[in-house]
PDB file of C-alpha atoms in Angstrom:
ATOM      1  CA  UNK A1138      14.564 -17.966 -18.644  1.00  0.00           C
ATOM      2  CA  UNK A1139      11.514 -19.521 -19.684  1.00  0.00           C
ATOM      3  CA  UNK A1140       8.013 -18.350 -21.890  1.00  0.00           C
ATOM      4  CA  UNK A1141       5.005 -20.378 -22.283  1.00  0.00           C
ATOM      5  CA  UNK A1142       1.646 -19.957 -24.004  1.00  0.00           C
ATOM      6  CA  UNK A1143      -0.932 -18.221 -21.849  1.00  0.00           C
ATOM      7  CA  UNK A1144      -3.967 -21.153 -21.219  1.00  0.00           C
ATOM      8  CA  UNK A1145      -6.974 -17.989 -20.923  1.00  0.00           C
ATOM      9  CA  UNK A1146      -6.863 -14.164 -19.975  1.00  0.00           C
ATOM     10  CA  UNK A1147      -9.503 -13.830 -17.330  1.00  0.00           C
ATOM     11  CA  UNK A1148      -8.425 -10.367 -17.706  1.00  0.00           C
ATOM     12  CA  UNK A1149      -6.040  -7.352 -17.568  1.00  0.00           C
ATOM     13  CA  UNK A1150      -4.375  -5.362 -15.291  1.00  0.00           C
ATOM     14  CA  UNK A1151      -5.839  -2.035 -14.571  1.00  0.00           C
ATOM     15  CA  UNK A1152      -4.397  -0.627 -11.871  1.00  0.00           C
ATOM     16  CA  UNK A1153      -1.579  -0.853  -9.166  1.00  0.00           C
ATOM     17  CA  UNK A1154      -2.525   0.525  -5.613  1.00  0.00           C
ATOM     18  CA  UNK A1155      -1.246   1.725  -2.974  1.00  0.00           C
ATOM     19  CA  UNK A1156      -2.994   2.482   0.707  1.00  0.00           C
ATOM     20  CA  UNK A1157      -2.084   5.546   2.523  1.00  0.00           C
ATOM     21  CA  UNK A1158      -3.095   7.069   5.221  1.00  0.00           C
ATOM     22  CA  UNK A1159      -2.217  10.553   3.186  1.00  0.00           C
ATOM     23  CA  UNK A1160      -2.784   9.538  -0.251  1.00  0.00           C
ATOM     24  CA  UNK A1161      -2.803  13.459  -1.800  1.00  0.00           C
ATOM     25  CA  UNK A1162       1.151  13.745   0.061  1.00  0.00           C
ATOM     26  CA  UNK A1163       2.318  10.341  -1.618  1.00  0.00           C
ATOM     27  CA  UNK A1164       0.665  11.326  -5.007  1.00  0.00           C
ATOM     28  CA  UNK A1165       2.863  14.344  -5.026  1.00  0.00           C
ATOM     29  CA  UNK A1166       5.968  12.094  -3.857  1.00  0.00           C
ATOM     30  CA  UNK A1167       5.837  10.576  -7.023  1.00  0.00           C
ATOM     31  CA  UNK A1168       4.073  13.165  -9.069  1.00  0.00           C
ATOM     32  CA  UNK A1169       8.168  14.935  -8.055  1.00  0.00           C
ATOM     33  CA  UNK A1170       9.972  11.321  -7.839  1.00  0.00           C
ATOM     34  CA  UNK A1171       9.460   9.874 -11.134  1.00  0.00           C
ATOM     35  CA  UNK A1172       7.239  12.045 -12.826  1.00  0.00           C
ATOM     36  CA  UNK A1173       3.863  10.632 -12.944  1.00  0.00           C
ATOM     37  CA  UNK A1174       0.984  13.026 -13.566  1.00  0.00           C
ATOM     38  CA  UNK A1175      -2.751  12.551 -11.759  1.00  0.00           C
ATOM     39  CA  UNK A1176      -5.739  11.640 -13.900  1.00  0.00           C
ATOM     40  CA  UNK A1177      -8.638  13.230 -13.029  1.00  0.00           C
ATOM     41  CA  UNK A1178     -11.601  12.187 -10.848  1.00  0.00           C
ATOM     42  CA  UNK A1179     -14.347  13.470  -8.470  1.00  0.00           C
ATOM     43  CA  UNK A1180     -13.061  10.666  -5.721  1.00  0.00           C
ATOM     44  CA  UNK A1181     -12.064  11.304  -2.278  1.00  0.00           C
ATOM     45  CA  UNK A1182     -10.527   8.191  -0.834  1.00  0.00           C
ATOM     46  CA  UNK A1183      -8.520   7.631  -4.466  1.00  0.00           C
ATOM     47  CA  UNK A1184      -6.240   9.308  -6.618  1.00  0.00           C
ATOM     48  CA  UNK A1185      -4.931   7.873 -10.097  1.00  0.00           C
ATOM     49  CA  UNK A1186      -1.535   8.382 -11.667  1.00  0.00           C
ATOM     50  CA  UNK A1187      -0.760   8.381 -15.206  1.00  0.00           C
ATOM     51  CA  UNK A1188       2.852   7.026 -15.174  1.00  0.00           C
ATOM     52  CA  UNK A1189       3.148   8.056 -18.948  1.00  0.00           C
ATOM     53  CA  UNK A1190       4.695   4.623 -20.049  1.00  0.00           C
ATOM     54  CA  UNK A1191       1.600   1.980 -19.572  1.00  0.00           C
ATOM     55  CA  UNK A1192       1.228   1.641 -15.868  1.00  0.00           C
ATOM     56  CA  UNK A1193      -1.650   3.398 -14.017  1.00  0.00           C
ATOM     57  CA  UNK A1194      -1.012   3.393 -10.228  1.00  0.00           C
ATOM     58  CA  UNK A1195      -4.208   3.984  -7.599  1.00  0.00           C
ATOM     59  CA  UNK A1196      -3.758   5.643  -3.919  1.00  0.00           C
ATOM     60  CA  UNK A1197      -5.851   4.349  -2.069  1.00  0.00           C
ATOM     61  CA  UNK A1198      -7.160   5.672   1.573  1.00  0.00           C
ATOM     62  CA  UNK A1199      -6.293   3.834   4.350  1.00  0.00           C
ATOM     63  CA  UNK A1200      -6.726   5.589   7.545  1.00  0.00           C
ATOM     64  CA  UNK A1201      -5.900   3.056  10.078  1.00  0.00           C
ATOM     65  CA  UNK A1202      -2.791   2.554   7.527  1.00  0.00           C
ATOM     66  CA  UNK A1203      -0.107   0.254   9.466  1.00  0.00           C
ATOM     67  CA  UNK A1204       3.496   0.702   7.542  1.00  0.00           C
ATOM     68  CA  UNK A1205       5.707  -2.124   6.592  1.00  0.00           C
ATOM     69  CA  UNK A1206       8.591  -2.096   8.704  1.00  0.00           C
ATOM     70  CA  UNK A1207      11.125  -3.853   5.937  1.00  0.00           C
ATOM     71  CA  UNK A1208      12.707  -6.257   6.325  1.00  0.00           C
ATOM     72  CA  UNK A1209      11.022  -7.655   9.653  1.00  0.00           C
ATOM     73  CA  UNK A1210       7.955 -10.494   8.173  1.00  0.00           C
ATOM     74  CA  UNK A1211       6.191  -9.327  11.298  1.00  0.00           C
ATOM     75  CA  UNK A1212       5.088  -6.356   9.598  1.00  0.00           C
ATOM     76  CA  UNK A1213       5.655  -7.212   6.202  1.00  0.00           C
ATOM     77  CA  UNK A1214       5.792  -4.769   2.991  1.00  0.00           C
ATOM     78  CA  UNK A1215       3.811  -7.278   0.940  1.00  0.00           C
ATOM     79  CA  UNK A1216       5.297  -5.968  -2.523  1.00  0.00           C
ATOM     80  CA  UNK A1217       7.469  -3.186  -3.648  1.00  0.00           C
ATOM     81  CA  UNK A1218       8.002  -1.015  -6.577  1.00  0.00           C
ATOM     82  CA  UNK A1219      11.605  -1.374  -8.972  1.00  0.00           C
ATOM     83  CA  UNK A1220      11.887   1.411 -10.552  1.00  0.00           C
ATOM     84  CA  UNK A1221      14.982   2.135 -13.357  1.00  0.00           C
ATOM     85  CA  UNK A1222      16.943   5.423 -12.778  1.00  0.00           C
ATOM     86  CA  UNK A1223      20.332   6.456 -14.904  1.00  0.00           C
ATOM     87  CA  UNK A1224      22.779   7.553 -11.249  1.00  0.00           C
ATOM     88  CA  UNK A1225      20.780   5.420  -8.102  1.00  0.00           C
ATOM     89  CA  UNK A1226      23.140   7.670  -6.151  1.00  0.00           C
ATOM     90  CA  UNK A1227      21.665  10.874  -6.775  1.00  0.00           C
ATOM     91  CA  UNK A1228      18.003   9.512  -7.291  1.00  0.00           C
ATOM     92  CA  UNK A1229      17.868   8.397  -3.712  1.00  0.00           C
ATOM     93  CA  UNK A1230      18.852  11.595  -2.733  1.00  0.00           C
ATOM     94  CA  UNK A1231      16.693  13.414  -4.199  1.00  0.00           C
ATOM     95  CA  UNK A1232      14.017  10.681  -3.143  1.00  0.00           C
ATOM     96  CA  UNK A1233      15.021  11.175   0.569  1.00  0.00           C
ATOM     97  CA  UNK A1234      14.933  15.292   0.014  1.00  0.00           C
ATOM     98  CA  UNK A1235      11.224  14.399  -0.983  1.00  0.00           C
ATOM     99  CA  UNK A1236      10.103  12.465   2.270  1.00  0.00           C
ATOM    100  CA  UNK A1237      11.834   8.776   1.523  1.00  0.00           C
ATOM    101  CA  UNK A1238      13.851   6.651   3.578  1.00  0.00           C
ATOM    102  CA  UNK A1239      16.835   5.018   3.067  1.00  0.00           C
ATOM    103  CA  UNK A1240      16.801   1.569   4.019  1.00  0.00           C
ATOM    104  CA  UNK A1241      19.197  -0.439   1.958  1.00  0.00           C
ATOM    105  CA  UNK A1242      22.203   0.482  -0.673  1.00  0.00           C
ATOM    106  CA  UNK A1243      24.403  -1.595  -3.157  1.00  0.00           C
ATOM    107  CA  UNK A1244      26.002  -0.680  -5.968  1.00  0.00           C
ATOM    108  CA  UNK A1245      23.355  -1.771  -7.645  1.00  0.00           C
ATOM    109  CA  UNK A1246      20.496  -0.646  -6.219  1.00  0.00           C
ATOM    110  CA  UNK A1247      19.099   1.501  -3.509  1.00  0.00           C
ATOM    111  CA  UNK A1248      15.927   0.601  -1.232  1.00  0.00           C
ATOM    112  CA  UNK A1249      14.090   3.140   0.259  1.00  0.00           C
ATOM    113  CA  UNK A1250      10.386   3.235   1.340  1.00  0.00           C
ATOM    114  CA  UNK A1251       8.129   5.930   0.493  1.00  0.00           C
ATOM    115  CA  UNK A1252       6.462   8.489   2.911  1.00  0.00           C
ATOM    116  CA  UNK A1253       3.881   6.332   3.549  1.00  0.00           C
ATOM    117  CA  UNK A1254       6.510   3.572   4.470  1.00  0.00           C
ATOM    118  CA  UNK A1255       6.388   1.492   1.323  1.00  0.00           C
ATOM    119  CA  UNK A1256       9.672  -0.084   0.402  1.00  0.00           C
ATOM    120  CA  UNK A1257      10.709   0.765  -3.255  1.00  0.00           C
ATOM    121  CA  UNK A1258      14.035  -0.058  -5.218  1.00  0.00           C
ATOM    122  CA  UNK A1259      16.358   1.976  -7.525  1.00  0.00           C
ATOM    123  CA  UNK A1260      17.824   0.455  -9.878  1.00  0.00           C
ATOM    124  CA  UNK A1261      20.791   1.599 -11.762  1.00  0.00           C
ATOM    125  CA  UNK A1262      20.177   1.861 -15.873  1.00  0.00           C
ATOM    126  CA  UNK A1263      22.669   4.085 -17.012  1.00  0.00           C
ATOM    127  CA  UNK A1264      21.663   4.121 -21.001  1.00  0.00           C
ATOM    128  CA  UNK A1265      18.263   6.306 -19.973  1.00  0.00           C
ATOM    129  CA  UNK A1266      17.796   9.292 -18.930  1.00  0.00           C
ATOM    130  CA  UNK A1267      14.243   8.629 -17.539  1.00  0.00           C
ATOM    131  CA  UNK A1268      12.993   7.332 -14.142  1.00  0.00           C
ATOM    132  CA  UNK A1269      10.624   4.537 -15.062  1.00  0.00           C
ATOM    133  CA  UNK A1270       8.528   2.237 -13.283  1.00  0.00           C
ATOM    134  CA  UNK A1271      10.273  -1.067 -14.048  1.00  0.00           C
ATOM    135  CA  UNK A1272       7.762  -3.991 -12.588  1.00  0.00           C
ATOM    136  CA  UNK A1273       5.699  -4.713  -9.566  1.00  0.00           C
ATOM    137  CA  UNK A1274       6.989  -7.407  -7.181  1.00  0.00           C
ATOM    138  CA  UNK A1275       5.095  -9.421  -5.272  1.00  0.00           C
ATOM    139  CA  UNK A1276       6.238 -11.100  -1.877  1.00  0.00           C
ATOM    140  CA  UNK A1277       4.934 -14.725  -2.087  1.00  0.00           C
ATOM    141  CA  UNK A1278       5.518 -18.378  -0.104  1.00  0.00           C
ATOM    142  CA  UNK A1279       5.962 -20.103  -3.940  1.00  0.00           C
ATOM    143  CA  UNK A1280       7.158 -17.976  -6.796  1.00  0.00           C
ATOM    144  CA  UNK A1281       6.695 -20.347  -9.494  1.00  0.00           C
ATOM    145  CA  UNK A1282       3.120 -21.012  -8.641  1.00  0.00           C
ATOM    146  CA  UNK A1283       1.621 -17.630  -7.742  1.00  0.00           C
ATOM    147  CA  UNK A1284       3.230 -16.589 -11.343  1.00  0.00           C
ATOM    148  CA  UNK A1285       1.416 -19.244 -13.015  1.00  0.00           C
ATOM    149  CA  UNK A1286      -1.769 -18.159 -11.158  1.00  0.00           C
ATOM    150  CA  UNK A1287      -1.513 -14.257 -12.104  1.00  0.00           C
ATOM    151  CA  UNK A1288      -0.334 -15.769 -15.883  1.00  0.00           C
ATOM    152  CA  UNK A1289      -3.664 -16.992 -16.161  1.00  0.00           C
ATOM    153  CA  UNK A1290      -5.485 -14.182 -14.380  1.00  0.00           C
ATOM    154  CA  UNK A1291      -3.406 -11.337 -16.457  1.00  0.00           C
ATOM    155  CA  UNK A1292      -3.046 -13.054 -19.638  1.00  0.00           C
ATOM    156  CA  UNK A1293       0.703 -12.163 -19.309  1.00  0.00           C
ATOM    157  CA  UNK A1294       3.208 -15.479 -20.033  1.00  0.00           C
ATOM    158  CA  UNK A1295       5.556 -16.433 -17.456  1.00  0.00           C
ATOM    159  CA  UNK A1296       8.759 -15.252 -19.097  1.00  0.00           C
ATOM    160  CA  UNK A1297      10.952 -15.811 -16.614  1.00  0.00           C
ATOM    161  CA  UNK A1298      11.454 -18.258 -13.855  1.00  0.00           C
ATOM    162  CA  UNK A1299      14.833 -18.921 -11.519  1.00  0.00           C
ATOM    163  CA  UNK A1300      14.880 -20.005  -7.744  1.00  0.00           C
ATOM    164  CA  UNK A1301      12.952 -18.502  -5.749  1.00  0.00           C
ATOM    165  CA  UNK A1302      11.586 -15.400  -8.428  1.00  0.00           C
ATOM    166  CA  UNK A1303       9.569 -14.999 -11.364  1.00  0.00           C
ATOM    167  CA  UNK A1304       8.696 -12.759 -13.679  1.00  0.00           C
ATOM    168  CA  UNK A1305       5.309 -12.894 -16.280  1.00  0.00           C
ATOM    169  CA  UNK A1306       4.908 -10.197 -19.153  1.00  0.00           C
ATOM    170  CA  UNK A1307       7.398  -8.505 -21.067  1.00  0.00           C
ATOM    171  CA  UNK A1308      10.260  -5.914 -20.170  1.00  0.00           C
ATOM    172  CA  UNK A1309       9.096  -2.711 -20.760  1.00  0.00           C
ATOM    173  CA  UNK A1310       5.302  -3.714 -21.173  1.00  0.00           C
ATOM    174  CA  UNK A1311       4.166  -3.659 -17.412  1.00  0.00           C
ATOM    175  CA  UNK A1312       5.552  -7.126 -16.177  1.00  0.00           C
ATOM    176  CA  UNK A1313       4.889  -8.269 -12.716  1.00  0.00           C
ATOM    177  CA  UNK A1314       7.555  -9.802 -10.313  1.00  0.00           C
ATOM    178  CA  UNK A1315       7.196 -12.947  -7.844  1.00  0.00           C
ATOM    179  CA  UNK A1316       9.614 -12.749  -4.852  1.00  0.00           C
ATOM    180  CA  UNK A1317       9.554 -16.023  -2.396  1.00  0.00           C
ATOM    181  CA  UNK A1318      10.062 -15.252   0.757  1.00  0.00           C
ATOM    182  CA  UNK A1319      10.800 -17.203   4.139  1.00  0.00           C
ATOM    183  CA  UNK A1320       8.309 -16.911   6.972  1.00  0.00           C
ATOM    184  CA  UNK A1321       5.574 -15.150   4.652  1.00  0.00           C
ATOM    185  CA  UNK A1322       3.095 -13.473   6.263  1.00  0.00           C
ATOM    186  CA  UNK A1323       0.241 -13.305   4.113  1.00  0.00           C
ATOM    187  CA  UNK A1324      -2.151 -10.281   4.755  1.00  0.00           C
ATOM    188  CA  UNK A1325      -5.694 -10.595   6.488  1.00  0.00           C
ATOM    189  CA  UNK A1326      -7.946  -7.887   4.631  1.00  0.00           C
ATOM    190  CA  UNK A1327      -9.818  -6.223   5.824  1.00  0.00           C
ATOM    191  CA  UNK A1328      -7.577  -6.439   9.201  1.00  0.00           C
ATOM    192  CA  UNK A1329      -5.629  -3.273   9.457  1.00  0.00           C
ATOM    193  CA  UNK A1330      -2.995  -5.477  11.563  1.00  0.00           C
ATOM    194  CA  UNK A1331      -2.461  -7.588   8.680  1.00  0.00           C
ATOM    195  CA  UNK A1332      -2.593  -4.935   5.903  1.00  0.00           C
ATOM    196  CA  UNK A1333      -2.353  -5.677   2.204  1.00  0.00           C
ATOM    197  CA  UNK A1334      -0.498  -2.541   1.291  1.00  0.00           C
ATOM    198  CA  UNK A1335      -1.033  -3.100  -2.540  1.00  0.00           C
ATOM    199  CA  UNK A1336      -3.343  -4.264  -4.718  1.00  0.00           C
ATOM    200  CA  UNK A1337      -4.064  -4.939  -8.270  1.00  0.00           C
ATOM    201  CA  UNK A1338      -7.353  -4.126 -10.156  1.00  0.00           C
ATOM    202  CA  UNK A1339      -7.963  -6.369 -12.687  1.00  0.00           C
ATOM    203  CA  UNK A1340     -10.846  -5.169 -15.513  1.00  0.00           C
ATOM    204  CA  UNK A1341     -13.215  -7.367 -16.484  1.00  0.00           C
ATOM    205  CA  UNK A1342     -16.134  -7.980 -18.803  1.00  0.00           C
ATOM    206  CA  UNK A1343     -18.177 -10.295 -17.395  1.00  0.00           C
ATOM    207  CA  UNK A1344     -17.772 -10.258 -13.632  1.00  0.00           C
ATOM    208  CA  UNK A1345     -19.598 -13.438 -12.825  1.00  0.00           C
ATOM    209  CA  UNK A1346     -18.019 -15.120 -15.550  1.00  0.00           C
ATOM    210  CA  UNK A1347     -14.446 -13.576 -14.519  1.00  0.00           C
ATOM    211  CA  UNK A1348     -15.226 -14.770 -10.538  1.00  0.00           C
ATOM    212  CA  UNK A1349     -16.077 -18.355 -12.047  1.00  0.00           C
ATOM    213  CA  UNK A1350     -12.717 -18.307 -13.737  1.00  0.00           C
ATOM    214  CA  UNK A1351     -10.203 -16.961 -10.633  1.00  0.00           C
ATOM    215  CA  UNK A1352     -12.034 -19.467  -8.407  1.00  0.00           C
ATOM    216  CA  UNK A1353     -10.918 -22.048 -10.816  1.00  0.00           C
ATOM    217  CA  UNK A1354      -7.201 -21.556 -10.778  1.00  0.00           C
ATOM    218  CA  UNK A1355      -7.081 -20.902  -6.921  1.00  0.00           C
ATOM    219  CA  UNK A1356      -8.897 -17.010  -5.894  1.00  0.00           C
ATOM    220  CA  UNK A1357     -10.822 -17.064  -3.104  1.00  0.00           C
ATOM    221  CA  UNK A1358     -14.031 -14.675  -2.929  1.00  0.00           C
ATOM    222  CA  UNK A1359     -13.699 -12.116   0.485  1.00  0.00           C
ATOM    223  CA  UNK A1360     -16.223  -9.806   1.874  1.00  0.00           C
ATOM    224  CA  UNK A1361     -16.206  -6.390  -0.079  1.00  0.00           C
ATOM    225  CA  UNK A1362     -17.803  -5.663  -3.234  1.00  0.00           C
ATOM    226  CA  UNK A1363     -19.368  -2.311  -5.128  1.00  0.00           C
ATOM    227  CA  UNK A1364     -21.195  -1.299  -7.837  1.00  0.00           C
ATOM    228  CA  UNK A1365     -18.233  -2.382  -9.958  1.00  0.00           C
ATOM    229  CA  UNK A1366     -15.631  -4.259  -8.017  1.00  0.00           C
ATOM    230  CA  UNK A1367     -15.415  -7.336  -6.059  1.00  0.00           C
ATOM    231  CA  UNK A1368     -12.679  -8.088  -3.754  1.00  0.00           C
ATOM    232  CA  UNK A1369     -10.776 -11.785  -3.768  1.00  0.00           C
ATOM    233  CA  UNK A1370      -7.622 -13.120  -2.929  1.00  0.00           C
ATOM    234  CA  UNK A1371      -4.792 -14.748  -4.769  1.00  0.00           C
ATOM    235  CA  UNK A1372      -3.546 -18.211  -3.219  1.00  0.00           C
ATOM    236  CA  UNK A1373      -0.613 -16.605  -1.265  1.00  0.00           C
ATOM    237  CA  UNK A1374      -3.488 -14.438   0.461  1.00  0.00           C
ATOM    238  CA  UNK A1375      -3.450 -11.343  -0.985  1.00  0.00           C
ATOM    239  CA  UNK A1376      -6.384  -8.599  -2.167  1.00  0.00           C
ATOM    240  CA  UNK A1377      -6.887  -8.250  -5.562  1.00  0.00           C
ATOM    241  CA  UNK A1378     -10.087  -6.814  -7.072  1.00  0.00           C
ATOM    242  CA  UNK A1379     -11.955  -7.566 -10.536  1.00  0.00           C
ATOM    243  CA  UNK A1380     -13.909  -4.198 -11.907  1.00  0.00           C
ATOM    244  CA  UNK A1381     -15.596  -3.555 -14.906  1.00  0.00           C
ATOM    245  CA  UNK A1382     -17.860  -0.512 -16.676  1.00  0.00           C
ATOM    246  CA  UNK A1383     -21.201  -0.033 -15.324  1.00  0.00           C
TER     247      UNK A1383
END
């Protein structure tokens, strides 16, 4: 167990997305799953949801979508949802009645991956009777070091550190997870045979100021922007996006 003062906040997490080839069939997966309700927007290719305790998770549409196929590193999932549910036992049933697959199961918690083939944990917390959205985890070749790089990026502290996994931000107060993992793959975006399946928005104020920033402690600038996003990668190689109000 470990927390440190945060260094700078480049900024703060916006979002957590998703790509899907059907993004309007996974919304309602977890619209049913755990609750979350859609925010409303004129978009076609993305689809917010309100989880109701802090997070805000993005669909986004990937046609040429390739699924992870978990646990094989050849087509890695990238990340993966934890999620807290009072009986895993009947939550993964009713996930599978709802278009999941079972993929994994321990007393303690259940993997399955979503329709869209993302791998997702239950994990058992008896004490509530809510399904909530528990932290983010990120597949990585260094734990330690890609938390210290999103602890700076975030402004979340690295609260937690053991071998091999690491945790910054708080419990309960949308905390993201570092998972190392042999034989990473990192992803190749925009290659849909190297797929990042997740993402995180990160919002901004100054953008050019923000880019100078990420560089600094180890982003790397890729091809895609719009009128208010521009797409980089963390030093294990995957997407992430800073946005900001225009």
């Amino acid at each position: 167990m470990t927390s440190e003062p945060l260094r700078r906040a480049i900024g703060s997490l916006r979002a957590v997305a998703l790509d899907a080839p059907d993004i309007d069939g996974l919304a309602t997966f977890y619209e049913q799953l755990a609750g979350w309700q859609r925010v409303p927007d004129d978009e076609d290719d993305w689809i917010t949801l309100d989880t109701g305790d802090g997070w805000r998770m993005g669909l986004q549409r990937a046609i040429d979508h390739v699924p992870p196929r978990w646990p094989d590193q050849d087509r890695p999932q990238q990340a993966h949802l934890d999620f807290r549910v009072p009986d895993i036992g009947a939550a993964a049933e009713r996930a599978e009645q709802l278009g999941a697959t079972s993929l994994r199961r321990n007393e303690r918690w259940h993997t399955l991956a979503d329709p869209a083939g993302h791998p997702f944990d239950l994990c058992l917390n008896p004490d509530d009777p809510r399904t909530i959205l528990m932290s983010v985890m990120l597949d990585c070749p260094d734990a330690k070091a890609l938390s210290h790089f999103y602890a700076e990026l975030l402004g979340k502290p690295v609260t937690y550190e053991a071998d091999g996994v690491a945790m910054i931000g708080e419990d309960g107060a949308q905390p993201v997870m570092f998972q190392q993992v042999a034989h990473y793959t990192a992803p190749r975006w925009p290659d849909p045979a190297f797929p990042q399946q997740l993402h995180l928005d990160v919002t901004v104020q100054d953008v050019d100021a923000a880019e100078r920033a990420a560089l600094d402690i180890g982003a790397t600038r890729l091809d895609g922007d719009g009128p208010n996003w521009r797409v980089y990668a963390d030093p294990a190689g995957k997407p992430f996006c800073l946005i900001w109000t225009v």
